[in-house]
Amino acid sequence: MRAVKILHCADLHLGARLKNLGSRAAKRQQDYMKTLELIVTVCKEEEIQLLLIAGDLFDSSKQSNELLEEVRALFASIPDTYIAVAPGNHDPATVDSCYEKKGFWSDNVIIFSGEMTDHEIPALGVRLWGAGMTEGYSLKSLFHREQSIREAAAYDDEIQIGVLHGDLISAGGRSEYNPVYKEDIRDCGLQYLALGHIHKRSEPEWEGSCCYAYSGSTEGLGFDETGEKGVYIGLVTKSSCSLSFFPVCQRRFVRCEIDISTVTGTKQAAAFVRSFLQVQQGERFERHLYDIKLKGEQKNIWSFDAAAFLAEFDDVFYMKVREQRQLSCDLEQLADEISLRGIFARRMLLIKDKISKDQFETAVQIGLKAMNGRVDYSEDYET
Ligand SMILES: [Mn+2]
């Protein structure tokens, strides 16, 4: 049976400017292009016949000429792979966009723009269906023509594949980003629908005979996009779809909470965290981006020094740390002390019933830490 080998990716966000990463932002920006280079290499090595890019290839509809030229050259470097692009809400196919530049892209590139259309690739025995966003918003669904897809699907052994940037929702739901209704894709005639927009990957699922998936973003864009990121690779036939996840991201965003109850100083805390990350994230753990929360009970009196802690992780690409240990202490016992701490404990016990439990505990922790050492201005207590 005829089969087509595909690679489905989406939400590459090339050119994204990342705030909050300080001096690492520029380097991180380069990662996004390296990921596209890797995808192109995979296309060559795996002999991918069809590369599906389901929108937000670029972070915005304005790109530098340098960035555009790099992407153009990369696409042109794999003439044996057909590349289908369905522009998304970040990089809509506006009249002045790169997608509308006549003669700019190589012959292997197919760009969808506006309403859903089809494109025949006789060499692969594939009919492609796609739409492209032309504005940052689309309240109207761009997915229609199910009747035409069904008719085409019934015609011969041509494989029907769709590519789209949109929000997959159930009937009655609303979205400003091209709502795609599950009811519409059910048995619509497509063997596979490659989706983009949701940055969290979904497993391939079926609505009747139509298989669909979000491949997710190829690189995390922040600490709300943690973990491994990648693409789907696999074979689509007239009656089957078998896809595997293939990681391509250069670095992962990692958030973790680590209990440091047993350590006795900042340097020891850093060594403890290092071994923890080596085990959890593997040998090349230092290439990733970390948001570390230190938890536990503070049994020994030592104050945490965030700058000294981070200095121990010079080799790590990016790290931020918050220390939120709880002091273990008996306030009643402390109140008997003839010291500033004793006075603080007595005053706190006096107002205990006048404030909430959370407020009380937070105030005690901040107060005692201040007595023991120091409290950073940035100390970020959660309420
Ligand atoms: Mn996106």
mmCIF file of N, CA and C and ligand atoms in Angstrom, residues 10-13 55-59 89-90 165 196-199 217 221 225, ligand 1:
data_model
loop_
_atom_site.group_PDB
_atom_site.id
_atom_site.type_symbol
_atom_site.label_atom_id
_atom_site.label_comp_id
_atom_site.label_asym_id
_atom_site.label_seq_id
_atom_site.Cartn_x
_atom_site.Cartn_y
_atom_site.Cartn_z
ATOM 1 N N ALA A 10 5.350 22.426 14.495
ATOM 2 C CA ALA A 10 4.550 23.656 14.598
ATOM 3 C C ALA A 10 5.163 24.574 15.636
ATOM 4 N N ASP A 11 4.742 25.829 15.612
ATOM 5 C CA ASP A 11 5.103 26.775 16.671
ATOM 6 C C ASP A 11 6.610 26.836 16.932
ATOM 7 N N LEU A 12 7.359 27.080 15.865
ATOM 8 C CA LEU A 12 8.817 27.221 16.030
ATOM 9 C C LEU A 12 9.174 28.609 16.579
ATOM 10 N N HIS A 13 8.293 29.573 16.285
ATOM 11 C CA HIS A 13 8.468 30.943 16.797
ATOM 12 C C HIS A 13 9.859 31.515 16.537
ATOM 13 N N GLY A 55 1.926 26.313 11.388
ATOM 14 C CA GLY A 55 1.771 27.689 11.861
ATOM 15 C C GLY A 55 2.742 28.165 12.918
ATOM 16 N N ASP A 56 2.817 29.512 13.045
ATOM 17 C CA ASP A 56 3.763 30.160 13.950
ATOM 18 C C ASP A 56 5.199 29.682 13.693
ATOM 19 N N LEU A 57 5.530 29.577 12.406
ATOM 20 C CA LEU A 57 6.922 29.292 12.033
ATOM 21 C C LEU A 57 7.773 30.456 12.543
ATOM 22 N N PHE A 58 7.231 31.665 12.347
ATOM 23 C CA PHE A 58 7.894 32.868 12.850
ATOM 24 C C PHE A 58 7.117 33.410 14.045
ATOM 25 N N ASP A 59 7.828 34.141 14.880
ATOM 26 C CA ASP A 59 7.184 34.710 16.063
ATOM 27 C C ASP A 59 6.311 35.910 15.720
ATOM 28 N N ASN A 89 -1.431 32.521 13.937
ATOM 29 C CA ASN A 89 -1.830 33.845 14.432
ATOM 30 C C ASN A 89 -0.631 34.756 14.714
ATOM 31 N N HIS A 90 0.545 34.166 14.935
ATOM 32 C CA HIS A 90 1.733 34.998 15.142
ATOM 33 C C HIS A 90 2.362 35.447 13.827
ATOM 34 N N HIS A 165 -3.438 25.790 11.558
ATOM 35 C CA HIS A 165 -3.130 26.403 12.846
ATOM 36 C C HIS A 165 -4.455 26.813 13.464
ATOM 37 N N GLY A 196 -1.370 22.993 14.735
ATOM 38 C CA GLY A 196 -0.477 23.871 15.486
ATOM 39 C C GLY A 196 -1.294 24.859 16.272
ATOM 40 N N HIS A 197 -0.703 25.481 17.227
ATOM 41 C CA HIS A 197 -1.271 26.551 18.064
ATOM 42 C C HIS A 197 -1.114 26.223 19.548
ATOM 43 N N ILE A 198 -1.476 24.998 19.935
ATOM 44 C CA ILE A 198 -1.326 24.609 21.340
ATOM 45 C C ILE A 198 0.125 24.156 21.516
ATOM 46 N N HIS A 199 0.824 24.811 22.417
ATOM 47 C CA HIS A 199 2.260 24.526 22.543
ATOM 48 C C HIS A 199 2.558 23.242 23.296
ATOM 49 N N SER A 217 5.068 23.087 20.590
ATOM 50 C CA SER A 217 6.174 23.957 20.169
ATOM 51 C C SER A 217 7.465 23.132 20.136
ATOM 52 N N LEU A 221 9.069 28.289 25.313
ATOM 53 C CA LEU A 221 9.221 29.752 25.249
ATOM 54 C C LEU A 221 9.280 30.379 26.638
ATOM 55 N N GLU A 225 6.349 26.313 29.647
ATOM 56 C CA GLU A 225 6.452 25.298 28.586
ATOM 57 C C GLU A 225 7.645 24.409 28.899
HETATM 58 MN MN MN B 1 2.341 29.534 18.808
#
